[in-house]
Amino acid sequence: MLNTHLSSIKAQDIELGTIDIATFGANVDGMIIYKNMTGDAEFMSINCIINGLYKVIADYYPIVMGRPSIGKNGKGVIVVDPDNLCMPDIAELSVELPAEHFFETRNYKNGDMVKFFNLRKFFRESGISALPEATFSHDHSAAIVRLIRFKDSPYVVLYVSLPHVIFDGTAIAAFLNNWAECTRNLNNPEYKLKYPPVNDRKVVRDYFDTVTAIEPPHTKHFKNLGAESLVKVPSSVIAALLLAAPDIPAFEEQHLLHFTAEKLELLRQDVDKAQTTNLALAAVLTKTILQANIQMFNSMPTWSYVMFPYDCRHRTEVPMTYSGNLSFSAVAPLESQTVLDGSYKEIAQAIKEHCSKVSSEYAKSLIYTVENEIGVLFQAGISLCNSPDTSYVGLTNLRYMPLYSIDFGYGGPEILSNGYFIREGMQRIYSNKQDGGIDLFMNVKDDLFEYLKKSDELLKYADIIF
């Protein structure tokens, strides 16, 4: 059946968009944890998972089996060659310990017993010291799948890693759901997805051709910050430059905080009940991480940066089913002394002024920046970190992504987690269906976290899991 699926793939060159190639070298990944509630001996069958994957790729996402190249026009492309497919790397692994050995459990006042998967403990004690990451370097696979089973345990972990250059967060959530949908319907060869993906990057180019760029304030900030050292690169070689970038290594000093629904609402009320939960949380994190930064480095950073990615599908006429990258970043450059002296309400308002005024005009300007002023992108990359000079919170909200609906025919997941992801300072928010709260995965150095976990202001709302 696998050969039947793959035989339908046609030769094609898929031109990448500017935002696609700007993410080259990074990955999108996830660890989705399922529970065998019925004792089904065929639970999460590897054969079904593989067949479903090959079907969804062949029918809807051939780009996953292509390889990056430079087209005749100098643009980045993914070349899909049926005679030389970039095959996914798929394996089933066994761990000689129960999955429960790697769980952290908390009992909360409302009676909920909430389980969390401790990734760092898993890598220390499972016999699996690392999981591979998707890469185009050295002709390795662009799609990694691991199905992990545990001794005497009903839990199964599905680990997936895919290159960011072909998916953003919204697109990978759709891909995972579409993969699951195809798997559930393998017995119906005529089955078609109800909402198939839109893969043609032309829909983005056509839309932005109608938009007039407006430069966002944070672009001006980074230009001024590195005005004397910004690298000038001809726009004609930008695609080649970015597609030659090395893989970005994952950051392994990961930590997890949990906020119950009640504590999350308390946080919002304490900060500013007129603001969103996301902004209120960002305000608390911005100040407490800055305070920890000052303690660790014994100096006051000049700038405190807050970054929110936003999905431009909601602000354009591009279809929500578009499968490429259409997420952009809004950055609030705040003076650290102002953050330290300000109330949480004032910090939340300052972040809102920078990060909520996003538009397709700003997005068009960011596309122009990548194509014509790549040095600004490099300057931002240097600045967005925790150091003696800068404090940083990069907050990606995955709370409303349809991740609990990823059902391969055995029911949806019980627990959401992820592998190690890129960049110090980045943080991911997941919803936790066990108690309705949120899980905050934090990429911060262990030394910095030692100061952060002593913050009474943060611990008023958050429970440290690991």
CSV table of C-alpha atoms in Angstrom, one decimal:
chain,number,residue,atom,x,y,z
A,1,MET,CA,0.0,0.0,0.0
A,2,LEU,CA,2.9,2.4,0.7
A,3,ASN,CA,4.2,2.1,-2.8
A,4,THR,CA,0.7,2.7,-4.1
A,5,HIS,CA,0.4,6.0,-2.2
A,6,LEU,CA,3.9,7.2,-3.3
A,7,SER,CA,3.5,6.3,-6.9
A,8,SER,CA,0.9,9.1,-7.3
A,9,ILE,CA,3.5,11.8,-6.4
A,10,LYS,CA,4.2,14.0,-9.5
A,11,ALA,CA,7.5,15.8,-10.3
A,12,GLN,CA,7.1,19.5,-9.3
A,13,ASP,CA,9.0,22.5,-8.1
A,14,ILE,CA,7.2,24.3,-5.3
A,15,GLU,CA,8.4,27.9,-5.0
A,16,LEU,CA,8.9,29.0,-1.4
A,17,GLY,CA,7.7,32.3,0.0
A,18,THR,CA,10.0,34.9,1.6
A,19,ILE,CA,8.8,34.0,5.1
A,20,ASP,CA,9.3,30.3,4.4
A,21,ILE,CA,13.0,30.8,3.6
A,22,ALA,CA,13.5,33.1,6.6
A,23,THR,CA,12.8,30.1,8.8
A,24,PHE,CA,15.3,27.8,7.2
A,25,GLY,CA,17.2,25.7,9.6
A,26,ALA,CA,14.5,25.8,12.3
A,27,ASN,CA,12.0,23.0,13.1
A,28,VAL,CA,8.4,22.7,14.3
A,29,ASP,CA,7.9,19.7,16.5
A,30,GLY,CA,5.6,18.1,19.1
A,31,MET,CA,5.2,15.2,21.5
A,32,ILE,CA,1.7,14.0,21.6
A,33,ILE,CA,0.8,11.5,24.3
A,34,TYR,CA,-2.0,9.0,23.9
A,35,LYS,CA,-3.5,6.6,26.4
A,36,ASN,CA,-4.8,3.1,25.5
A,37,MET,CA,-8.1,3.2,27.4
A,38,THR,CA,-9.4,-0.2,26.2
A,39,GLY,CA,-6.3,-2.4,26.2
A,40,ASP,CA,-6.4,-2.6,22.4
A,41,ALA,CA,-3.5,-4.7,21.2
A,42,GLU,CA,-3.4,-2.7,17.9
A,43,PHE,CA,-3.4,0.7,19.7
A,44,MET,CA,-1.6,3.3,17.6
A,45,SER,CA,-0.5,0.7,15.1
A,46,ILE,CA,2.7,1.7,13.4
A,47,ASN,CA,1.6,0.4,10.1
A,48,CYS,CA,-1.6,2.5,10.2
A,49,ILE,CA,0.4,5.6,11.3
A,50,ILE,CA,2.8,5.1,8.4
A,51,ASN,CA,0.1,4.4,5.8
A,52,GLY,CA,-1.8,7.5,6.9
A,53,LEU,CA,1.3,9.6,6.7
A,54,TYR,CA,2.2,8.5,3.2
A,55,LYS,CA,-1.3,8.9,2.0
A,56,VAL,CA,-1.6,12.5,3.3
A,57,ILE,CA,1.8,13.4,1.9
A,58,ALA,CA,1.1,11.9,-1.5
A,59,ASP,CA,-2.4,13.3,-1.8
A,60,TYR,CA,-1.9,16.7,-0.2
A,61,TYR,CA,1.6,17.5,1.0
A,62,PRO,CA,4.2,16.3,-1.6
A,63,ILE,CA,6.4,19.2,-0.4
A,64,VAL,CA,7.3,17.1,2.6
A,65,MET,CA,9.2,14.7,0.4
A,66,GLY,CA,11.0,17.3,-1.6
A,67,ARG,CA,14.4,18.9,-1.3
A,68,PRO,CA,15.4,22.6,-1.1
A,69,SER,CA,17.1,24.2,-4.1
A,70,ILE,CA,17.5,27.5,-6.0
A,71,GLY,CA,15.2,28.0,-9.0
A,72,LYS,CA,16.2,29.5,-12.3
A,73,ASN,CA,14.8,32.9,-11.1
A,74,GLY,CA,17.0,32.8,-8.0
A,75,LYS,CA,14.0,32.0,-5.8
A,76,GLY,CA,14.0,29.2,-3.2
A,77,VAL,CA,12.1,26.1,-4.2
A,78,ILE,CA,11.4,22.7,-2.9
A,79,VAL,CA,12.0,20.1,-5.7
A,80,VAL,CA,9.9,17.0,-5.6
A,81,ASP,CA,11.4,14.2,-7.7
A,82,PRO,CA,9.4,11.0,-7.7
A,83,ASP,CA,12.6,9.1,-8.5
A,84,ASN,CA,14.5,10.6,-5.5
A,85,LEU,CA,12.0,11.3,-2.8
A,86,CYS,CA,13.3,12.6,0.5
A,87,MET,CA,11.8,9.8,2.6
A,88,PRO,CA,10.6,10.3,6.1
A,89,ASP,CA,12.6,8.8,8.9
A,90,ILE,CA,10.1,6.6,10.9
A,91,ALA,CA,10.8,4.3,13.8
A,92,GLU,CA,9.1,2.6,16.7
A,93,LEU,CA,11.0,2.7,19.9
A,94,SER,CA,10.6,0.7,23.2
A,95,VAL,CA,11.5,2.0,26.7
A,96,GLU,CA,12.1,-0.6,29.5
A,97,LEU,CA,10.3,1.6,32.0
A,98,PRO,CA,6.6,2.6,32.3
A,99,ALA,CA,5.7,6.0,31.0
A,100,GLU,CA,4.5,6.9,34.5
A,101,HIS,CA,8.1,6.9,35.6
A,102,PHE,CA,8.5,10.1,33.5
A,103,PHE,CA,5.4,11.8,34.7
A,104,GLU,CA,5.3,14.6,37.3
A,105,THR,CA,1.9,14.6,39.1
A,106,ARG,CA,0.2,17.4,40.9
A,107,ASN,CA,-3.0,17.3,43.0
A,108,TYR,CA,-4.9,20.6,43.0
A,109,LYS,CA,-7.6,21.9,45.4
A,110,ASN,CA,-10.4,21.1,43.0
A,111,GLY,CA,-9.5,17.4,43.1
A,112,ASP,CA,-7.7,17.3,39.7
A,113,MET,CA,-4.7,15.0,39.5
A,114,VAL,CA,-2.7,16.5,36.6
A,115,LYS,CA,0.1,14.6,34.8
A,116,PHE,CA,3.0,16.2,33.1
A,117,PHE,CA,5.7,14.6,30.9
A,118,ASN,CA,9.2,15.4,32.1
A,119,LEU,CA,11.2,15.5,29.0
A,120,ARG,CA,14.5,16.1,30.7
A,121,LYS,CA,14.0,13.1,32.9
A,122,PHE,CA,13.0,11.0,29.9
A,123,PHE,CA,16.3,11.8,28.1
A,124,ARG,CA,18.3,11.1,31.3
A,125,GLU,CA,16.7,7.8,32.2
A,126,SER,CA,14.9,6.2,29.3
A,127,GLY,CA,17.9,4.9,27.4
A,128,ILE,CA,17.0,7.4,24.6
A,129,SER,CA,19.3,10.4,25.2
A,130,ALA,CA,18.0,12.4,22.3
A,131,LEU,CA,15.5,12.3,19.4
A,132,PRO,CA,16.5,13.3,15.9
A,133,GLU,CA,15.3,16.6,14.4
A,134,ALA,CA,14.2,17.2,10.9
A,135,THR,CA,16.9,18.6,8.7
A,136,PHE,CA,17.7,19.3,5.0
A,137,SER,CA,21.5,19.3,5.8
A,138,HIS,CA,23.5,16.4,4.5
A,139,ASP,CA,20.5,15.1,2.6
A,140,HIS,CA,18.9,13.8,5.8
A,141,SER,CA,15.1,13.3,6.2
A,142,ALA,CA,12.9,16.3,6.3
A,143,ALA,CA,10.2,14.5,8.4
A,144,ILE,CA,11.0,12.6,11.6
A,145,VAL,CA,8.4,10.3,13.3
A,146,ARG,CA,9.0,8.3,16.4
A,147,LEU,CA,6.3,6.1,18.1
A,148,ILE,CA,7.5,5.4,21.6
A,149,ARG,CA,6.0,2.6,23.7
A,150,PHE,CA,6.7,1.9,27.4
A,151,LYS,CA,6.9,-1.3,29.5
A,152,ASP,CA,3.6,-2.2,31.2
A,153,SER,CA,2.0,1.1,30.4
A,154,PRO,CA,-1.0,2.2,28.4
A,155,TYR,CA,0.7,5.4,27.2
A,156,VAL,CA,2.2,5.9,23.8
A,157,VAL,CA,4.2,9.0,22.7
A,158,LEU,CA,4.1,10.2,19.1
A,159,TYR,CA,7.1,12.5,18.4
A,160,VAL,CA,7.0,14.5,15.1
A,161,SER,CA,9.6,16.9,13.8
A,162,LEU,CA,9.2,18.8,10.5
A,163,PRO,CA,11.1,21.7,8.9
A,164,HIS,CA,9.8,25.2,9.7
A,165,VAL,CA,10.5,26.2,6.1
A,166,ILE,CA,7.4,24.3,4.9
A,167,PHE,CA,5.1,24.8,7.9
A,168,ASP,CA,4.3,27.4,10.5
A,169,GLY,CA,2.4,26.5,13.8
A,170,THR,CA,-1.0,26.8,12.3
A,171,ALA,CA,0.0,24.8,9.2
A,172,ILE,CA,1.6,21.9,11.2
A,173,ALA,CA,-1.5,21.7,13.4
A,174,ALA,CA,-3.6,21.3,10.3
A,175,PHE,CA,-1.1,18.8,8.8
A,176,LEU,CA,-1.3,16.6,12.0
A,177,ASN,CA,-5.1,16.7,12.0
A,178,ASN,CA,-5.2,15.9,8.2
A,179,TRP,CA,-2.7,13.0,8.7
A,180,ALA,CA,-4.9,11.7,11.5
A,181,GLU,CA,-8.0,12.1,9.4
A,182,CYS,CA,-6.4,10.2,6.5
A,183,THR,CA,-5.4,7.4,8.9
A,184,ARG,CA,-8.9,7.1,10.2
A,185,ASN,CA,-10.2,6.6,6.7
A,186,LEU,CA,-7.6,4.3,5.2
A,187,ASN,CA,-10.2,1.7,4.4
A,188,ASN,CA,-12.0,4.2,2.1
A,189,PRO,CA,-9.6,4.7,-0.9
A,190,GLU,CA,-12.0,7.4,-2.3
A,191,TYR,CA,-11.9,9.5,0.9
A,192,LYS,CA,-11.0,13.2,0.5
A,193,LEU,CA,-10.2,15.7,3.2
A,194,LYS,CA,-13.1,18.0,3.9
A,195,TYR,CA,-10.8,21.0,4.2
A,196,PRO,CA,-7.7,20.3,2.0
A,197,PRO,CA,-4.6,22.5,2.4
A,198,VAL,CA,-3.8,25.3,0.0
A,199,ASN,CA,-0.1,24.8,-0.9
A,200,ASP,CA,0.4,27.3,-3.6
A,201,ARG,CA,2.6,30.2,-2.3
A,202,LYS,CA,1.2,32.3,-5.1
A,203,VAL,CA,-1.9,33.1,-3.0
A,204,VAL,CA,0.4,35.0,-0.5
A,205,ARG,CA,2.4,36.8,-3.2
A,206,ASP,CA,-0.8,37.9,-5.0
A,207,TYR,CA,-2.3,39.2,-1.8
A,208,PHE,CA,0.7,41.2,-0.7
A,209,ASP,CA,1.0,42.7,-4.1
A,210,THR,CA,-2.1,44.7,-3.2
A,211,VAL,CA,-0.7,45.8,0.2
A,212,THR,CA,1.3,49.0,0.9
A,213,ALA,CA,4.0,48.4,3.5
A,214,ILE,CA,4.2,50.3,6.7
A,215,GLU,CA,7.3,49.8,8.8
A,216,PRO,CA,6.6,48.5,12.3
A,217,PRO,CA,8.3,50.4,15.2
A,218,HIS,CA,10.4,47.4,16.2
A,219,THR,CA,12.1,47.3,12.8
A,220,LYS,CA,13.1,50.9,13.2
A,221,HIS,CA,14.4,50.1,16.6
A,222,PHE,CA,16.7,47.3,15.4
A,223,LYS,CA,17.8,49.4,12.5
A,224,ASN,CA,18.9,52.2,14.8
A,225,LEU,CA,20.5,49.7,17.3
A,226,GLY,CA,22.8,48.3,14.7
A,227,ALA,CA,23.0,51.2,12.2
A,228,GLU,CA,26.8,51.1,11.9
A,229,SER,CA,27.2,47.3,11.5
A,230,LEU,CA,24.1,46.2,9.5
A,231,VAL,CA,25.3,43.8,6.8
A,232,LYS,CA,24.3,44.8,3.2
A,233,VAL,CA,23.4,41.8,1.0
A,234,PRO,CA,22.1,42.0,-2.6
A,235,SER,CA,18.4,40.9,-2.7
A,236,SER,CA,19.2,38.6,-5.6
A,237,VAL,CA,21.2,36.3,-3.3
A,238,ILE,CA,19.0,36.3,-0.2
A,239,ALA,CA,17.3,33.0,-1.0
A,240,ALA,CA,20.7,31.3,-1.6
A,241,LEU,CA,22.1,32.8,1.6
A,242,LEU,CA,19.2,31.7,3.8
A,243,LEU,CA,18.9,28.2,2.2
A,244,ALA,CA,22.6,27.7,3.0
A,245,ALA,CA,22.1,28.5,6.7
A,246,PRO,CA,23.0,25.7,9.1
A,247,ASP,CA,20.5,23.9,11.3
A,248,ILE,CA,19.6,25.9,14.4
A,249,PRO,CA,20.3,23.6,17.4
A,250,ALA,CA,17.6,23.0,19.9
A,251,PHE,CA,18.0,24.6,23.3
A,252,GLU,CA,18.1,21.8,25.9
A,253,GLU,CA,17.6,23.8,29.2
A,254,GLN,CA,13.9,23.5,29.1
A,255,HIS,CA,11.6,24.1,32.1
A,256,LEU,CA,7.8,23.8,32.7
A,257,LEU,CA,5.4,25.9,34.7
A,258,HIS,CA,1.7,25.1,35.1
A,259,PHE,CA,-1.0,27.7,35.7
A,260,THR,CA,-4.4,26.4,36.8
A,261,ALA,CA,-7.4,28.0,35.3
A,262,GLU,CA,-8.2,29.7,38.6
A,263,LYS,CA,-4.6,31.0,39.1
A,264,LEU,CA,-4.6,32.2,35.5
A,265,GLU,CA,-7.7,34.2,36.0
A,266,LEU,CA,-6.4,35.6,39.3
A,267,LEU,CA,-3.3,36.7,37.4
A,268,ARG,CA,-5.4,38.6,34.9
A,269,GLN,CA,-7.5,40.2,37.5
A,270,ASP,CA,-4.4,41.3,39.5
A,271,VAL,CA,-2.6,42.7,36.4
A,272,ASP,CA,-5.5,44.3,34.6
A,273,LYS,CA,-8.9,42.7,34.1
A,274,ALA,CA,-9.4,44.7,30.9
A,275,GLN,CA,-6.4,43.0,29.3
A,276,THR,CA,-6.2,39.5,27.7
A,277,THR,CA,-4.8,36.7,29.7
A,278,ASN,CA,-1.9,36.5,27.3
A,279,LEU,CA,-0.9,40.1,27.8
A,280,ALA,CA,-1.3,39.8,31.6
A,281,LEU,CA,0.9,36.7,31.6
A,282,ALA,CA,3.5,38.4,29.4
A,283,ALA,CA,3.7,41.4,31.8
A,284,VAL,CA,4.4,39.1,34.8
A,285,LEU,CA,7.0,37.1,32.8
A,286,THR,CA,8.7,40.3,31.5
A,287,LYS,CA,9.2,41.8,34.9
A,288,THR,CA,10.1,38.6,36.8
A,289,ILE,CA,12.6,37.4,34.1
A,290,LEU,CA,14.2,40.9,34.1
A,291,GLN,CA,14.6,40.7,37.9
A,292,ALA,CA,16.1,37.2,37.6
A,293,ASN,CA,18.4,38.5,34.9
A,294,ILE,CA,19.6,41.4,37.0
A,295,GLN,CA,20.4,39.0,39.9
A,296,MET,CA,22.2,36.5,37.6
A,297,PHE,CA,24.4,39.1,35.8
A,298,ASN,CA,24.6,41.7,38.5
A,299,SER,CA,23.8,44.4,36.0
A,300,MET,CA,20.8,46.2,34.5
A,301,PRO,CA,20.1,45.3,30.9
A,302,THR,CA,19.4,48.2,28.7
A,303,TRP,CA,16.4,46.6,26.9
A,304,SER,CA,13.7,44.2,27.8
A,305,TYR,CA,12.2,42.6,24.7
A,306,VAL,CA,8.8,40.9,24.4
A,307,MET,CA,8.0,39.0,21.2
A,308,PHE,CA,4.6,37.6,20.1
A,309,PRO,CA,4.2,35.8,16.8
A,310,TYR,CA,0.9,36.5,15.1
A,311,ASP,CA,-0.9,34.5,12.4
A,312,CYS,CA,-1.5,36.8,9.4
A,313,ARG,CA,-4.2,34.5,8.1
A,314,HIS,CA,-6.6,36.3,10.5
A,315,ARG,CA,-5.6,39.7,9.0
A,316,THR,CA,-5.6,38.9,5.3
A,317,GLU,CA,-7.6,37.3,2.6
A,318,VAL,CA,-5.3,34.3,2.4
A,319,PRO,CA,-7.2,31.1,3.2
A,320,MET,CA,-7.0,29.7,6.7
A,321,THR,CA,-6.1,26.4,5.1
A,322,TYR,CA,-2.9,27.9,3.6
A,323,SER,CA,-0.1,25.4,4.4
A,324,GLY,CA,3.0,27.6,4.3
A,325,ASN,CA,4.5,30.2,6.6
A,326,LEU,CA,2.3,33.2,7.3
A,327,SER,CA,3.2,34.0,10.9
A,328,PHE,CA,5.1,37.2,11.7
A,329,SER,CA,6.6,38.6,14.8
A,330,ALA,CA,5.7,41.7,16.7
A,331,VAL,CA,8.4,42.9,19.2
A,332,ALA,CA,8.0,45.3,22.1
A,333,PRO,CA,11.4,47.0,22.9
A,334,LEU,CA,11.0,48.3,26.4
A,335,GLU,CA,13.5,50.1,28.5
A,336,SER,CA,14.5,47.8,31.3
A,337,GLN,CA,14.4,50.6,34.0
A,338,THR,CA,10.8,51.4,32.9
A,339,VAL,CA,9.9,47.7,33.3
A,340,LEU,CA,11.5,47.5,36.7
A,341,ASP,CA,9.8,50.6,38.0
A,342,GLY,CA,6.4,50.0,36.3
A,343,SER,CA,3.3,48.2,37.5
A,344,TYR,CA,2.2,45.0,35.8
A,345,LYS,CA,-0.7,47.0,34.4
A,346,GLU,CA,1.6,49.6,32.9
A,347,ILE,CA,3.9,46.9,31.4
A,348,ALA,CA,0.9,45.0,29.9
A,349,GLN,CA,-0.3,48.3,28.3
A,350,ALA,CA,3.2,49.0,26.9
A,351,ILE,CA,3.4,45.5,25.4
A,352,LYS,CA,-0.1,45.9,23.9
A,353,GLU,CA,0.9,49.2,22.3
A,354,HIS,CA,3.7,47.5,20.4
A,355,CYS,CA,2.4,44.0,19.8
A,356,SER,CA,-1.4,44.3,19.2
A,357,LYS,CA,-1.2,46.9,16.4
A,358,VAL,CA,-0.3,44.3,13.9
A,359,SER,CA,-1.5,44.4,10.3
A,360,SER,CA,-0.9,43.1,6.8
A,361,GLU,CA,0.9,46.4,6.1
A,362,TYR,CA,3.4,45.6,8.9
A,363,ALA,CA,3.7,42.1,7.5
A,364,LYS,CA,4.4,43.4,4.0
A,365,SER,CA,7.2,45.6,5.5
A,366,LEU,CA,8.7,42.5,7.2
A,367,ILE,CA,8.8,40.7,3.9
A,368,TYR,CA,10.6,43.7,2.4
A,369,THR,CA,13.1,43.7,5.3
A,370,VAL,CA,14.0,40.0,4.7
A,371,GLU,CA,14.4,40.6,1.0
A,372,ASN,CA,16.3,43.9,1.1
A,373,GLU,CA,17.6,44.5,4.6
A,374,ILE,CA,18.6,41.1,6.0
A,375,GLY,CA,21.0,42.7,8.4
A,376,VAL,CA,18.0,43.9,10.4
A,377,LEU,CA,17.0,40.3,10.9
A,378,PHE,CA,20.5,39.4,12.1
A,379,GLN,CA,20.5,42.3,14.5
A,380,ALA,CA,17.2,41.2,16.0
A,381,GLY,CA,18.5,37.7,16.4
A,382,ILE,CA,21.5,39.0,18.3
A,383,SER,CA,19.4,41.1,20.6
A,384,LEU,CA,16.6,38.7,21.4
A,385,CYS,CA,18.2,36.8,24.3
A,386,ASN,CA,18.9,37.0,28.0
A,387,SER,CA,22.3,38.5,28.6
A,388,PRO,CA,23.9,41.3,30.6
A,389,ASP,CA,22.6,43.7,28.0
A,390,THR,CA,19.1,42.4,27.2
A,391,SER,CA,16.2,40.6,28.8
A,392,TYR,CA,13.9,38.5,26.6
A,393,VAL,CA,10.5,36.9,26.6
A,394,GLY,CA,9.4,35.2,23.3
A,395,LEU,CA,5.9,34.0,23.9
A,396,THR,CA,4.2,31.6,21.4
A,397,ASN,CA,0.6,31.0,22.3
A,398,LEU,CA,-0.5,27.5,21.1
A,399,ARG,CA,-3.4,27.4,23.6
A,400,TYR,CA,-6.1,27.5,20.9
A,401,MET,CA,-4.4,25.3,18.3
A,402,PRO,CA,-6.6,22.2,17.5
A,403,LEU,CA,-4.1,19.8,19.0
A,404,TYR,CA,-6.3,17.7,21.2
A,405,SER,CA,-8.4,16.8,18.1
A,406,ILE,CA,-5.4,14.8,16.5
A,407,ASP,CA,-7.2,11.4,16.5
A,408,PHE,CA,-5.7,8.6,14.5
A,409,GLY,CA,-8.7,6.4,15.2
A,410,TYR,CA,-7.9,5.6,18.8
A,411,GLY,CA,-9.1,8.8,20.5
A,412,GLY,CA,-7.4,12.1,21.0
A,413,PRO,CA,-4.3,12.8,23.1
A,414,GLU,CA,-4.2,12.9,26.9
A,415,ILE,CA,-1.1,15.1,27.3
A,416,LEU,CA,0.6,17.6,25.1
A,417,SER,CA,4.4,18.2,25.3
A,418,ASN,CA,7.2,18.9,22.9
A,419,GLY,CA,10.8,18.1,22.2
A,420,TYR,CA,13.5,20.6,22.8
A,421,PHE,CA,12.9,23.7,20.6
A,422,ILE,CA,15.1,26.5,19.4
A,423,ARG,CA,16.4,29.7,20.9
A,424,GLU,CA,17.0,30.7,24.5
A,425,GLY,CA,14.2,32.9,25.8
A,426,MET,CA,11.5,31.3,23.7
A,427,GLN,CA,8.4,30.0,25.5
A,428,ARG,CA,5.4,28.0,24.4
A,429,ILE,CA,1.9,28.0,25.9
A,430,TYR,CA,-0.2,24.8,25.6
A,431,SER,CA,-3.7,24.2,26.9
A,432,ASN,CA,-4.0,21.5,29.5
A,433,LYS,CA,-7.3,19.6,29.1
A,434,GLN,CA,-6.8,17.8,32.4
A,435,ASP,CA,-7.7,20.8,34.5
A,436,GLY,CA,-8.4,23.6,32.0
A,437,GLY,CA,-5.2,25.4,32.9
A,438,ILE,CA,-2.1,26.1,30.7
A,439,ASP,CA,1.4,24.7,30.5
A,440,LEU,CA,4.3,27.1,29.9
A,441,PHE,CA,7.4,25.5,28.4
A,442,MET,CA,10.3,27.9,29.0
A,443,ASN,CA,13.7,28.0,27.3
A,444,VAL,CA,15.8,29.7,29.9
A,445,LYS,CA,19.2,28.8,31.2
A,446,ASP,CA,19.3,26.6,34.3
A,447,ASP,CA,21.3,29.3,36.1
A,448,LEU,CA,18.7,31.9,35.3
A,449,PHE,CA,15.9,29.6,36.3
A,450,GLU,CA,17.4,29.1,39.7
A,451,TYR,CA,16.7,32.8,40.4
A,452,LEU,CA,13.3,32.8,38.6
A,453,LYS,CA,11.9,29.9,40.7
A,454,LYS,CA,12.5,32.0,43.8
A,455,SER,CA,10.3,34.8,42.5
A,456,ASP,CA,7.3,35.2,45.0
A,457,GLU,CA,5.5,37.2,42.3
A,458,LEU,CA,5.7,34.4,39.8
A,459,LEU,CA,5.0,31.6,42.3
A,460,LYS,CA,1.8,33.3,43.4
A,461,TYR,CA,0.3,32.1,40.1
A,462,ALA,CA,2.6,29.3,38.7
A,463,ASP,CA,3.5,25.8,39.9
A,464,ILE,CA,7.0,24.7,38.9
A,465,ILE,CA,6.9,21.2,37.4
A,466,PHE,CA,10.5,20.9,36.4
